[in-house]
């Protein structure tokens, strides 16, 4: 059983800040900012794209509840991010959404993904429509 399944089943400790029948939210053990929380479906899906839409609705509701709770720290914004696949930095292969409060002393820089690439946007656009 994966670590997030164990947390969902209360077989592993976590700082749970919110839960309902389908979803659990707990503090990230390696936070990128004060209050960094993971919102996780209790059932095991490999990534956010595998999560059924009815459960995704619960995830969205939980994100809103968690953001409301995190307002106690007076954040100035949030990054709400889900990594899909190891090449995108996913390490825990159980779907989860990072809720990362951001603060003005962080100079308003986004969570960094490294250098932007040079690409012909017109070409990209044409391939997509
Ligand atoms: P990702 O790279 O998107 O797969 O993110 C996985 C996140 O899970 C990382 O930010 C880790 O710090 C966090 N994490 C790993 N194990 C635990 C745990 N036992 N409790 C809370 N957070 C965890
Ligand atoms: Zn799992």
Short mmCIF file of N, CA, C and O and ligand atoms in Angstrom, two decimals:
data_model
loop_
_atom_site.label_atom_id
_atom_site.label_comp_id
_atom_site.label_asym_id
_atom_site.label_seq_id
_atom_site.Cartn_x
_atom_site.Cartn_y
_atom_site.Cartn_z
N UNK A 1 0.85 -1.21 0.00
CA UNK A 1 0.00 0.00 0.00
C UNK A 1 0.88 1.26 0.00
O UNK A 1 1.88 1.29 0.72
N UNK A 2 0.52 2.27 -0.75
CA UNK A 2 1.38 3.46 -0.84
C UNK A 2 1.20 4.34 0.41
O UNK A 2 0.23 4.21 1.15
N UNK A 3 2.14 5.26 0.59
CA UNK A 3 2.16 6.08 1.81
C UNK A 3 0.88 6.93 1.96
O UNK A 3 0.36 7.07 3.07
N UNK A 4 0.36 7.46 0.84
CA UNK A 4 -0.85 8.28 0.95
C UNK A 4 -2.09 7.42 1.23
O UNK A 4 -3.01 7.87 1.91
N UNK A 5 -2.10 6.19 0.72
CA UNK A 5 -3.18 5.25 1.09
C UNK A 5 -3.13 4.98 2.59
O UNK A 5 -4.17 4.94 3.26
N UNK A 6 -1.91 4.79 3.11
CA UNK A 6 -1.75 4.53 4.55
C UNK A 6 -2.23 5.73 5.38
O UNK A 6 -2.89 5.56 6.40
N UNK A 7 -1.90 6.93 4.93
CA UNK A 7 -2.35 8.13 5.64
C UNK A 7 -3.89 8.21 5.59
O UNK A 7 -4.54 8.47 6.61
N UNK A 8 -4.46 7.91 4.42
CA UNK A 8 -5.93 7.96 4.26
C UNK A 8 -6.60 6.96 5.19
O UNK A 8 -7.69 7.21 5.71
N UNK A 9 -5.95 5.82 5.41
CA UNK A 9 -6.51 4.77 6.28
C UNK A 9 -6.07 4.93 7.74
O UNK A 9 -6.30 4.04 8.56
N UNK A 10 -5.37 6.02 8.04
CA UNK A 10 -4.90 6.32 9.40
C UNK A 10 -3.90 5.28 9.90
O UNK A 10 -3.78 5.05 11.10
N UNK A 11 -3.20 4.66 8.96
CA UNK A 11 -2.16 3.70 9.35
C UNK A 11 -0.79 4.38 9.42
O UNK A 11 0.20 3.77 9.81
N UNK A 12 -0.75 5.62 8.97
CA UNK A 12 0.48 6.41 8.99
C UNK A 12 0.10 7.80 9.49
O UNK A 12 -0.95 8.32 9.14
N UNK A 13 0.98 8.39 10.30
CA UNK A 13 0.68 9.70 10.88
C UNK A 13 0.74 10.81 9.83
O UNK A 13 1.58 10.77 8.93
N UNK A 14 -0.15 11.74 9.97
CA UNK A 14 -0.08 12.97 9.17
C UNK A 14 -0.83 14.06 9.93
O UNK A 14 -1.66 13.76 10.79
N UNK A 15 -0.51 15.31 9.59
CA UNK A 15 -1.21 16.44 10.19
C UNK A 15 -2.42 16.77 9.33
O UNK A 15 -2.35 17.61 8.43
N UNK A 16 -3.52 16.06 9.62
CA UNK A 16 -4.73 16.18 8.80
C UNK A 16 -5.46 17.48 9.14
O UNK A 16 -5.80 17.72 10.29
N UNK A 17 -5.66 18.31 8.12
CA UNK A 17 -6.33 19.60 8.36
C UNK A 17 -7.78 19.58 7.90
O UNK A 17 -8.58 20.44 8.29
N UNK A 18 -8.13 18.60 7.05
CA UNK A 18 -9.52 18.50 6.58
C UNK A 18 -9.72 17.10 6.00
O UNK A 18 -8.80 16.54 5.39
N UNK A 19 -10.94 16.55 6.18
CA UNK A 19 -11.27 15.32 5.44
C UNK A 19 -12.78 15.19 5.31
O UNK A 19 -13.54 15.73 6.10
N UNK A 20 -13.18 14.47 4.28
CA UNK A 20 -14.58 14.02 4.18
C UNK A 20 -14.52 12.57 3.68
O UNK A 20 -13.46 11.93 3.75
N UNK A 21 -15.63 12.02 3.22
CA UNK A 21 -15.66 10.60 2.85
C UNK A 21 -14.64 10.25 1.76
O UNK A 21 -14.08 9.15 1.75
N UNK A 22 -14.41 11.17 0.84
CA UNK A 22 -13.61 10.86 -0.35
C UNK A 22 -12.22 11.46 -0.38
O UNK A 22 -11.38 11.03 -1.18
N UNK A 23 -12.00 12.46 0.46
CA UNK A 23 -10.80 13.30 0.34
C UNK A 23 -10.16 13.53 1.69
O UNK A 23 -10.87 13.64 2.70
N UNK A 24 -8.84 13.62 1.71
CA UNK A 24 -8.13 13.98 2.94
C UNK A 24 -7.08 15.04 2.59
O UNK A 24 -6.49 14.99 1.50
N UNK A 25 -6.89 16.00 3.48
CA UNK A 25 -5.90 17.05 3.26
C UNK A 25 -4.99 17.09 4.48
O UNK A 25 -5.45 17.09 5.62
N UNK A 26 -3.68 17.09 4.22
CA UNK A 26 -2.72 17.07 5.33
C UNK A 26 -1.49 17.90 4.96
O UNK A 26 -1.22 18.15 3.76
N UNK A 27 -0.76 18.32 5.99
CA UNK A 27 0.41 19.16 5.76
C UNK A 27 1.50 18.37 5.06
O UNK A 27 1.76 17.20 5.41
N UNK A 28 2.15 19.00 4.08
CA UNK A 28 3.31 18.39 3.40
C UNK A 28 4.48 18.35 4.40
O UNK A 28 4.74 19.34 5.07
N UNK A 29 5.13 17.19 4.48
CA UNK A 29 6.25 17.07 5.46
C UNK A 29 7.47 17.88 5.03
O UNK A 29 8.38 18.08 5.83
N UNK A 30 7.51 18.30 3.79
CA UNK A 30 8.65 19.08 3.31
C UNK A 30 8.12 20.35 2.65
O UNK A 30 8.21 20.53 1.43
N UNK A 31 7.53 21.24 3.46
CA UNK A 31 6.75 22.35 2.91
C UNK A 31 7.58 23.38 2.13
O UNK A 31 8.69 23.72 2.53
N UNK A 32 7.00 23.87 1.03
CA UNK A 32 7.62 24.94 0.25
C UNK A 32 7.26 26.31 0.80
O UNK A 32 7.87 27.31 0.42
N UNK A 33 6.26 26.36 1.67
CA UNK A 33 5.92 27.61 2.36
C UNK A 33 5.11 27.24 3.59
O UNK A 33 4.68 26.08 3.73
N UNK A 34 4.88 28.24 4.47
CA UNK A 34 4.12 27.96 5.69
C UNK A 34 2.68 27.59 5.34
O UNK A 34 1.98 28.39 4.71
N UNK A 35 2.27 26.38 5.69
CA UNK A 35 0.90 25.93 5.44
C UNK A 35 0.76 25.03 4.22
O UNK A 35 -0.35 24.56 3.93
N UNK A 36 1.85 24.78 3.51
CA UNK A 36 1.82 23.89 2.31
C UNK A 36 1.07 22.59 2.66
O UNK A 36 1.46 21.85 3.55
N UNK A 37 -0.02 22.38 1.94
CA UNK A 37 -0.94 21.28 2.23
C UNK A 37 -1.14 20.43 0.98
O UNK A 37 -1.10 20.95 -0.14
N UNK A 38 -1.35 19.14 1.18
CA UNK A 38 -1.66 18.24 0.07
C UNK A 38 -3.11 17.83 0.17
O UNK A 38 -3.57 17.43 1.26
N UNK A 39 -3.84 17.93 -0.91
CA UNK A 39 -5.24 17.50 -0.97
C UNK A 39 -5.28 16.24 -1.81
O UNK A 39 -4.83 16.22 -2.96
N UNK A 40 -5.82 15.16 -1.21
CA UNK A 40 -5.59 13.82 -1.74
C UNK A 40 -6.91 13.01 -1.75
O UNK A 40 -7.62 13.00 -0.74
N UNK A 41 -7.23 12.33 -2.87
CA UNK A 41 -8.37 11.41 -2.82
C UNK A 41 -8.02 10.23 -1.92
O UNK A 41 -6.88 9.75 -1.94
N UNK A 42 -8.99 9.75 -1.13
CA UNK A 42 -8.68 8.64 -0.21
C UNK A 42 -8.42 7.35 -0.98
O UNK A 42 -7.59 6.54 -0.57
N UNK A 43 -9.13 7.15 -2.09
CA UNK A 43 -8.86 5.97 -2.92
C UNK A 43 -7.61 6.21 -3.77
O UNK A 43 -7.27 7.36 -4.07
N UNK A 44 -6.96 5.12 -4.14
CA UNK A 44 -5.70 5.25 -4.89
C UNK A 44 -5.95 5.44 -6.38
O UNK A 44 -6.52 4.58 -7.05
N UNK A 45 -5.52 6.59 -6.90
CA UNK A 45 -5.43 6.84 -8.34
C UNK A 45 -4.02 7.33 -8.58
O UNK A 45 -3.47 8.07 -7.76
N UNK A 46 -3.44 6.94 -9.69
CA UNK A 46 -2.01 7.24 -9.89
C UNK A 46 -1.73 8.73 -9.99
O UNK A 46 -0.72 9.23 -9.51
N UNK A 47 -2.64 9.45 -10.64
CA UNK A 47 -2.43 10.89 -10.76
C UNK A 47 -3.78 11.57 -10.96
O UNK A 47 -4.81 10.91 -11.09
N UNK A 48 -3.76 12.88 -11.01
CA UNK A 48 -5.00 13.66 -11.06
C UNK A 48 -5.84 13.34 -12.30
O UNK A 48 -7.07 13.42 -12.26
N UNK A 49 -5.18 12.94 -13.39
CA UNK A 49 -5.92 12.64 -14.62
C UNK A 49 -6.71 11.34 -14.51
O UNK A 49 -7.65 11.11 -15.28
N UNK A 50 -6.33 10.50 -13.57
CA UNK A 50 -7.02 9.22 -13.36
C UNK A 50 -8.21 9.35 -12.40
O UNK A 50 -8.97 8.40 -12.22
N UNK A 51 -8.33 10.51 -11.75
CA UNK A 51 -9.37 10.69 -10.74
C UNK A 51 -10.73 10.90 -11.42
O UNK A 51 -10.85 11.78 -12.29
N UNK A 52 -11.76 10.12 -11.05
CA UNK A 52 -13.08 10.34 -11.64
C UNK A 52 -13.62 11.73 -11.31
O UNK A 52 -13.30 12.29 -10.26
N UNK A 53 -14.45 12.25 -12.20
CA UNK A 53 -14.91 13.64 -12.06
C UNK A 53 -15.70 13.90 -10.78
O UNK A 53 -15.60 14.99 -10.21
N UNK A 54 -16.46 12.90 -10.30
CA UNK A 54 -17.23 13.14 -9.07
C UNK A 54 -16.29 13.30 -7.87
O UNK A 54 -16.54 14.10 -6.97
N UNK A 55 -15.19 12.57 -7.88
CA UNK A 55 -14.19 12.71 -6.80
C UNK A 55 -13.43 14.03 -6.98
O UNK A 55 -13.10 14.71 -5.99
N UNK A 56 -13.17 14.39 -8.22
CA UNK A 56 -12.47 15.66 -8.50
C UNK A 56 -13.27 16.85 -7.95
O UNK A 56 -12.69 17.83 -7.48
N UNK A 57 -14.58 16.72 -7.98
CA UNK A 57 -15.44 17.78 -7.43
C UNK A 57 -15.17 17.92 -5.92
O UNK A 57 -15.06 19.03 -5.40
N UNK A 58 -15.04 16.79 -5.25
CA UNK A 58 -14.71 16.82 -3.81
C UNK A 58 -13.32 17.42 -3.58
O UNK A 58 -13.10 18.13 -2.59
N UNK A 59 -12.40 17.09 -4.47
CA UNK A 59 -11.04 17.67 -4.33
C UNK A 59 -11.12 19.19 -4.44
O UNK A 59 -10.50 19.90 -3.65
N UNK A 60 -11.91 19.66 -5.40
CA UNK A 60 -12.04 21.10 -5.59
C UNK A 60 -12.65 21.76 -4.36
O UNK A 60 -12.16 22.80 -3.87
N UNK A 61 -13.71 21.14 -3.82
CA UNK A 61 -14.34 21.67 -2.61
C UNK A 61 -13.32 21.71 -1.46
O UNK A 61 -13.25 22.68 -0.71
N UNK A 62 -12.55 20.63 -1.34
CA UNK A 62 -11.55 20.54 -0.25
C UNK A 62 -10.48 21.62 -0.41
O UNK A 62 -10.04 22.22 0.58
N UNK A 63 -10.07 21.87 -1.65
CA UNK A 63 -9.07 22.93 -1.90
C UNK A 63 -9.60 24.26 -1.37
O UNK A 63 -8.89 25.01 -0.71
N UNK A 64 -10.89 24.52 -1.65
CA UNK A 64 -11.46 25.79 -1.21
C UNK A 64 -11.52 25.88 0.32
O UNK A 64 -11.21 26.92 0.89
N UNK A 65 -11.88 24.76 0.96
CA UNK A 65 -11.93 24.74 2.43
C UNK A 65 -10.52 24.96 2.99
O UNK A 65 -10.32 25.76 3.92
N UNK A 66 -9.55 24.26 2.42
CA UNK A 66 -8.16 24.36 2.90
C UNK A 66 -7.65 25.80 2.72
O UNK A 66 -7.05 26.37 3.64
N UNK A 67 -7.92 26.40 1.58
CA UNK A 67 -7.46 27.78 1.34
C UNK A 67 -8.11 28.73 2.35
O UNK A 67 -7.45 29.65 2.86
N UNK A 68 -9.37 28.49 2.65
CA UNK A 68 -10.06 29.31 3.64
C UNK A 68 -9.38 29.17 5.01
O UNK A 68 -9.12 30.15 5.69
N UNK A 69 -9.05 27.93 5.40
CA UNK A 69 -8.37 27.69 6.68
C UNK A 69 -6.99 28.35 6.69
O UNK A 69 -6.56 28.91 7.69
N UNK A 70 -6.29 28.29 5.55
CA UNK A 70 -4.92 28.82 5.48
C UNK A 70 -4.89 30.35 5.57
O UNK A 70 -3.83 30.93 5.81
N UNK A 71 -6.05 30.97 5.40
CA UNK A 71 -6.10 32.43 5.52
C UNK A 71 -5.69 32.91 6.90
O UNK A 71 -5.35 34.07 7.09
N UNK A 72 -5.67 31.98 7.88
CA UNK A 72 -5.19 32.32 9.22
C UNK A 72 -3.74 32.83 9.18
O UNK A 72 -3.31 33.60 10.04
N UNK A 73 -2.98 32.41 8.14
CA UNK A 73 -1.59 32.86 8.00
C UNK A 73 -1.49 34.13 7.15
O UNK A 73 -0.38 34.56 6.82
N UNK A 74 -2.64 34.67 6.74
CA UNK A 74 -2.68 35.85 5.88
C UNK A 74 -1.82 35.72 4.62
O UNK A 74 -0.98 36.59 4.34
N UNK A 75 -2.01 34.66 3.85
CA UNK A 75 -1.24 34.54 2.61
C UNK A 75 -1.71 35.59 1.61
O UNK A 75 -2.84 36.09 1.71
N UNK A 76 -0.85 35.90 0.66
CA UNK A 76 -1.19 36.88 -0.36
C UNK A 76 -1.60 36.20 -1.66
O UNK A 76 -1.96 36.86 -2.63
N UNK A 77 -1.51 34.88 -1.70
CA UNK A 77 -1.92 34.10 -2.87
C UNK A 77 -1.64 32.63 -2.63
O UNK A 77 -1.17 32.25 -1.55
N UNK A 78 -1.94 31.82 -3.62
CA UNK A 78 -1.70 30.38 -3.52
C UNK A 78 -1.19 29.86 -4.86
O UNK A 78 -1.64 30.34 -5.91
N UNK A 79 -0.33 28.88 -4.83
CA UNK A 79 -0.10 28.04 -6.00
C UNK A 79 -0.84 26.73 -5.75
O UNK A 79 -0.67 26.12 -4.69
N UNK A 80 -1.66 26.34 -6.71
CA UNK A 80 -2.41 25.08 -6.63
C UNK A 80 -1.95 24.23 -7.80
O UNK A 80 -2.22 24.56 -8.96
N UNK A 81 -1.19 23.18 -7.47
CA UNK A 81 -0.41 22.48 -8.50
C UNK A 81 -0.55 20.98 -8.32
O UNK A 81 -0.56 20.48 -7.19
N UNK A 82 -0.62 20.25 -9.44
CA UNK A 82 -0.56 18.80 -9.37
C UNK A 82 0.42 18.28 -10.40
O UNK A 82 0.29 18.58 -11.60
N UNK A 83 1.42 17.57 -9.95
CA UNK A 83 2.43 17.02 -10.85
C UNK A 83 1.93 15.67 -11.38
O UNK A 83 1.44 14.84 -10.61
N UNK A 84 2.05 15.47 -12.67
CA UNK A 84 1.62 14.21 -13.30
C UNK A 84 2.83 13.57 -13.99
O UNK A 84 3.33 14.10 -14.98
N UNK A 85 3.29 12.46 -13.43
CA UNK A 85 4.41 11.73 -14.02
C UNK A 85 5.75 12.16 -13.46
O UNK A 85 5.94 13.32 -13.06
N UNK A 86 6.69 11.23 -13.43
CA UNK A 86 8.01 11.51 -12.83
C UNK A 86 8.74 12.62 -13.57
O UNK A 86 9.47 13.40 -12.96
N UNK A 87 8.53 12.74 -14.89
CA UNK A 87 9.19 13.81 -15.66
C UNK A 87 8.65 15.18 -15.29
O UNK A 87 9.26 16.21 -15.60
N UNK A 88 7.48 15.20 -14.66
CA UNK A 88 6.90 16.46 -14.18
C UNK A 88 7.15 16.64 -12.69
O UNK A 88 6.58 17.53 -12.06
N UNK A 89 8.01 15.77 -12.13
CA UNK A 89 8.37 15.92 -10.73
C UNK A 89 7.48 15.16 -9.76
O UNK A 89 7.60 15.34 -8.55
N UNK A 90 6.59 14.31 -10.30
CA UNK A 90 5.75 13.52 -9.39
C UNK A 90 6.59 12.42 -8.76
O UNK A 90 7.24 11.63 -9.46
N UNK A 91 6.59 12.38 -7.44
CA UNK A 91 7.38 11.40 -6.69
C UNK A 91 6.45 10.38 -6.03
O UNK A 91 6.72 9.18 -6.03
N UNK A 92 5.35 10.86 -5.46
CA UNK A 92 4.37 9.96 -4.85
C UNK A 92 3.30 9.66 -5.91
O UNK A 92 2.59 10.57 -6.37
N UNK A 93 3.21 8.40 -6.28
CA UNK A 93 2.34 8.02 -7.39
C UNK A 93 0.91 7.72 -6.90
O UNK A 93 0.31 6.70 -7.26
N UNK A 94 0.43 8.62 -6.07
CA UNK A 94 -0.97 8.64 -5.63
C UNK A 94 -1.40 10.09 -5.82
O UNK A 94 -0.75 11.00 -5.28
N UNK A 95 -2.46 10.28 -6.60
CA UNK A 95 -2.89 11.63 -6.98
C UNK A 95 -2.91 12.58 -5.78
O UNK A 95 -3.36 12.20 -4.69
N UNK A 96 -2.41 13.78 -5.98
CA UNK A 96 -2.46 14.79 -4.93
C UNK A 96 -2.32 16.17 -5.55
O UNK A 96 -1.69 16.33 -6.58
N UNK A 97 -2.91 17.13 -4.86
CA UNK A 97 -2.82 18.52 -5.29
C UNK A 97 -2.12 19.32 -4.21
O UNK A 97 -2.49 19.26 -3.04
N UNK A 98 -1.06 20.00 -4.63
CA UNK A 98 -0.33 20.87 -3.69
C UNK A 98 -1.09 22.19 -3.56
O UNK A 98 -1.41 22.82 -4.56
N UNK A 99 -1.35 22.59 -2.33
CA UNK A 99 -1.88 23.93 -2.06
C UNK A 99 -0.78 24.67 -1.31
O UNK A 99 -0.45 24.32 -0.17
N UNK A 100 -0.18 25.62 -1.99
CA UNK A 100 1.01 26.29 -1.46
C UNK A 100 0.70 27.76 -1.25
O UNK A 100 0.62 28.54 -2.21
N UNK A 101 0.51 28.16 0.02
CA UNK A 101 0.26 29.58 0.27
C UNK A 101 1.50 30.39 -0.08
O UNK A 101 2.63 29.90 0.09
N UNK A 102 1.28 31.59 -0.58
CA UNK A 102 2.39 32.45 -0.95
C UNK A 102 2.28 33.78 -0.21
O UNK A 102 1.18 34.25 0.06
N UNK A 103 3.42 34.36 0.09
CA UNK A 103 3.48 35.53 0.95
C UNK A 103 4.26 36.64 0.28
O UNK A 103 5.17 36.38 -0.51
N UNK A 104 3.92 37.87 0.64
CA UNK A 104 4.51 38.98 -0.11
C UNK A 104 6.02 39.10 0.08
O UNK A 104 6.69 39.60 -0.79
N UNK A 105 6.56 38.59 1.19
CA UNK A 105 8.02 38.65 1.35
C UNK A 105 8.75 37.70 0.38
O UNK A 105 9.96 37.68 0.31
N UNK A 106 7.97 36.92 -0.39
CA UNK A 106 8.58 36.04 -1.40
C UNK A 106 8.73 36.74 -2.75
O UNK A 106 9.04 36.12 -3.75
N UNK A 107 8.47 38.03 -2.80
CA UNK A 107 8.67 38.88 -3.99
C UNK A 107 7.77 38.51 -5.16
O UNK A 107 8.05 38.87 -6.30
N UNK A 108 6.74 37.75 -4.92
CA UNK A 108 5.77 37.48 -5.98
C UNK A 108 6.27 36.57 -7.08
O UNK A 108 5.68 36.52 -8.16
N UNK A 109 7.37 35.87 -6.84
CA UNK A 109 7.86 34.96 -7.88
C UNK A 109 7.04 33.67 -7.88
O UNK A 109 6.74 33.14 -6.81
N UNK A 110 6.70 33.15 -9.07
CA UNK A 110 5.96 31.88 -9.10
C UNK A 110 6.85 30.72 -8.70
O UNK A 110 8.08 30.84 -8.71
N UNK A 111 6.23 29.59 -8.34
CA UNK A 111 6.98 28.36 -8.15
C UNK A 111 7.75 28.10 -9.44
O UNK A 111 7.18 28.14 -10.53
N UNK A 112 9.04 27.87 -9.34
CA UNK A 112 9.89 27.82 -10.52
C UNK A 112 9.93 26.45 -11.18
O UNK A 112 10.00 25.43 -10.52
N UNK A 113 9.84 26.44 -12.48
CA UNK A 113 10.00 25.21 -13.25
C UNK A 113 11.28 25.25 -14.08
O UNK A 113 11.48 24.45 -14.96
N UNK A 114 12.13 26.24 -13.85
CA UNK A 114 13.37 26.35 -14.64
C UNK A 114 13.19 27.31 -15.81
O UNK A 114 12.21 28.05 -15.88
N UNK A 115 14.17 27.28 -16.73
CA UNK A 115 14.20 28.24 -17.84
C UNK A 115 13.10 27.99 -18.86
O UNK A 115 12.86 26.85 -19.24
N UNK A 116 12.46 29.07 -19.35
CA UNK A 116 11.51 28.88 -20.45
C UNK A 116 12.22 28.45 -21.73
O UNK A 116 13.39 28.78 -21.93
N UNK A 117 11.50 27.71 -22.57
CA UNK A 117 12.08 27.27 -23.84
C UNK A 117 11.70 28.24 -24.95
O UNK A 117 10.75 28.99 -24.83
N UNK A 118 12.48 28.20 -26.05
CA UNK A 118 12.12 28.97 -27.24
C UNK A 118 11.30 28.05 -28.15
O UNK A 118 11.75 26.97 -28.50
N UNK A 119 10.10 28.49 -28.50
CA UNK A 119 9.24 27.66 -29.34
C UNK A 119 8.34 28.56 -30.18
O UNK A 119 8.02 29.68 -29.75
N UNK A 120 8.03 28.11 -31.38
CA UNK A 120 7.14 28.87 -32.26
C UNK A 120 5.69 28.67 -31.81
O UNK A 120 5.09 27.62 -32.04
N UNK A 121 5.14 29.68 -31.15
CA UNK A 121 3.80 29.56 -30.57
C UNK A 121 2.73 29.36 -31.64
O UNK A 121 1.75 28.65 -31.42
N UNK A 122 2.95 29.99 -32.80
CA UNK A 122 2.01 29.84 -33.91
C UNK A 122 1.89 28.37 -34.32
O UNK A 122 0.80 27.84 -34.51
N UNK A 123 3.06 27.71 -34.40
CA UNK A 123 3.12 26.29 -34.78
C UNK A 123 2.42 25.43 -33.72
O UNK A 123 1.66 24.51 -34.04
N UNK A 124 2.69 25.73 -32.48
CA UNK A 124 2.07 24.98 -31.37
C UNK A 124 0.56 25.15 -31.43
O UNK A 124 -0.19 24.17 -31.37
N UNK A 125 0.14 26.39 -31.61
CA UNK A 125 -1.30 26.68 -31.66
C UNK A 125 -1.97 25.90 -32.78
O UNK A 125 -3.00 25.26 -32.58
N UNK A 126 -1.34 25.90 -33.97
CA UNK A 126 -1.93 25.24 -35.15
C UNK A 126 -2.07 23.72 -34.92
O UNK A 126 -2.99 23.10 -35.43
N UNK A 127 -1.15 23.16 -34.18
CA UNK A 127 -1.21 21.73 -33.90
C UNK A 127 -2.35 21.37 -32.92
O UNK A 127 -2.73 20.22 -32.80
N UNK A 128 -2.82 22.40 -32.23
CA UNK A 128 -3.80 22.15 -31.17
C UNK A 128 -5.24 22.39 -31.60
O UNK A 128 -6.17 21.97 -30.89
N UNK A 129 -5.42 23.07 -32.73
CA UNK A 129 -6.82 23.40 -33.12
C UNK A 129 -7.25 22.65 -34.37
O UNK A 129 -6.45 21.99 -35.04
P1 LIG B 1 5.13 15.21 -5.77
O1 LIG B 1 6.55 15.56 -6.10
O2 LIG B 1 4.13 16.08 -6.47
O3 LIG B 1 4.86 13.73 -5.92
O4 LIG B 1 4.95 15.60 -4.24
C1 LIG B 1 5.00 14.70 -3.20
C2 LIG B 1 4.96 15.50 -1.94
O5 LIG B 1 4.61 14.65 -0.87
C3 LIG B 1 6.29 16.16 -1.56
O6 LIG B 1 6.10 17.57 -1.46
C4 LIG B 1 6.65 15.53 -0.22
O7 LIG B 1 7.25 16.44 0.65
C5 LIG B 1 5.29 15.06 0.28
N1 LIG B 1 5.31 13.92 1.18
C6 LIG B 1 5.97 12.74 0.99
N2 LIG B 1 5.71 11.90 2.01
C7 LIG B 1 4.86 12.55 2.85
C8 LIG B 1 4.22 12.22 4.10
N3 LIG B 1 4.42 11.04 4.69
N4 LIG B 1 3.43 13.15 4.68
C9 LIG B 1 3.25 14.35 4.10
N5 LIG B 1 3.80 14.72 2.93
C10 LIG B 1 4.59 13.84 2.32
ZN1 LIG B 2 -2.14 5.16 -2.70
#
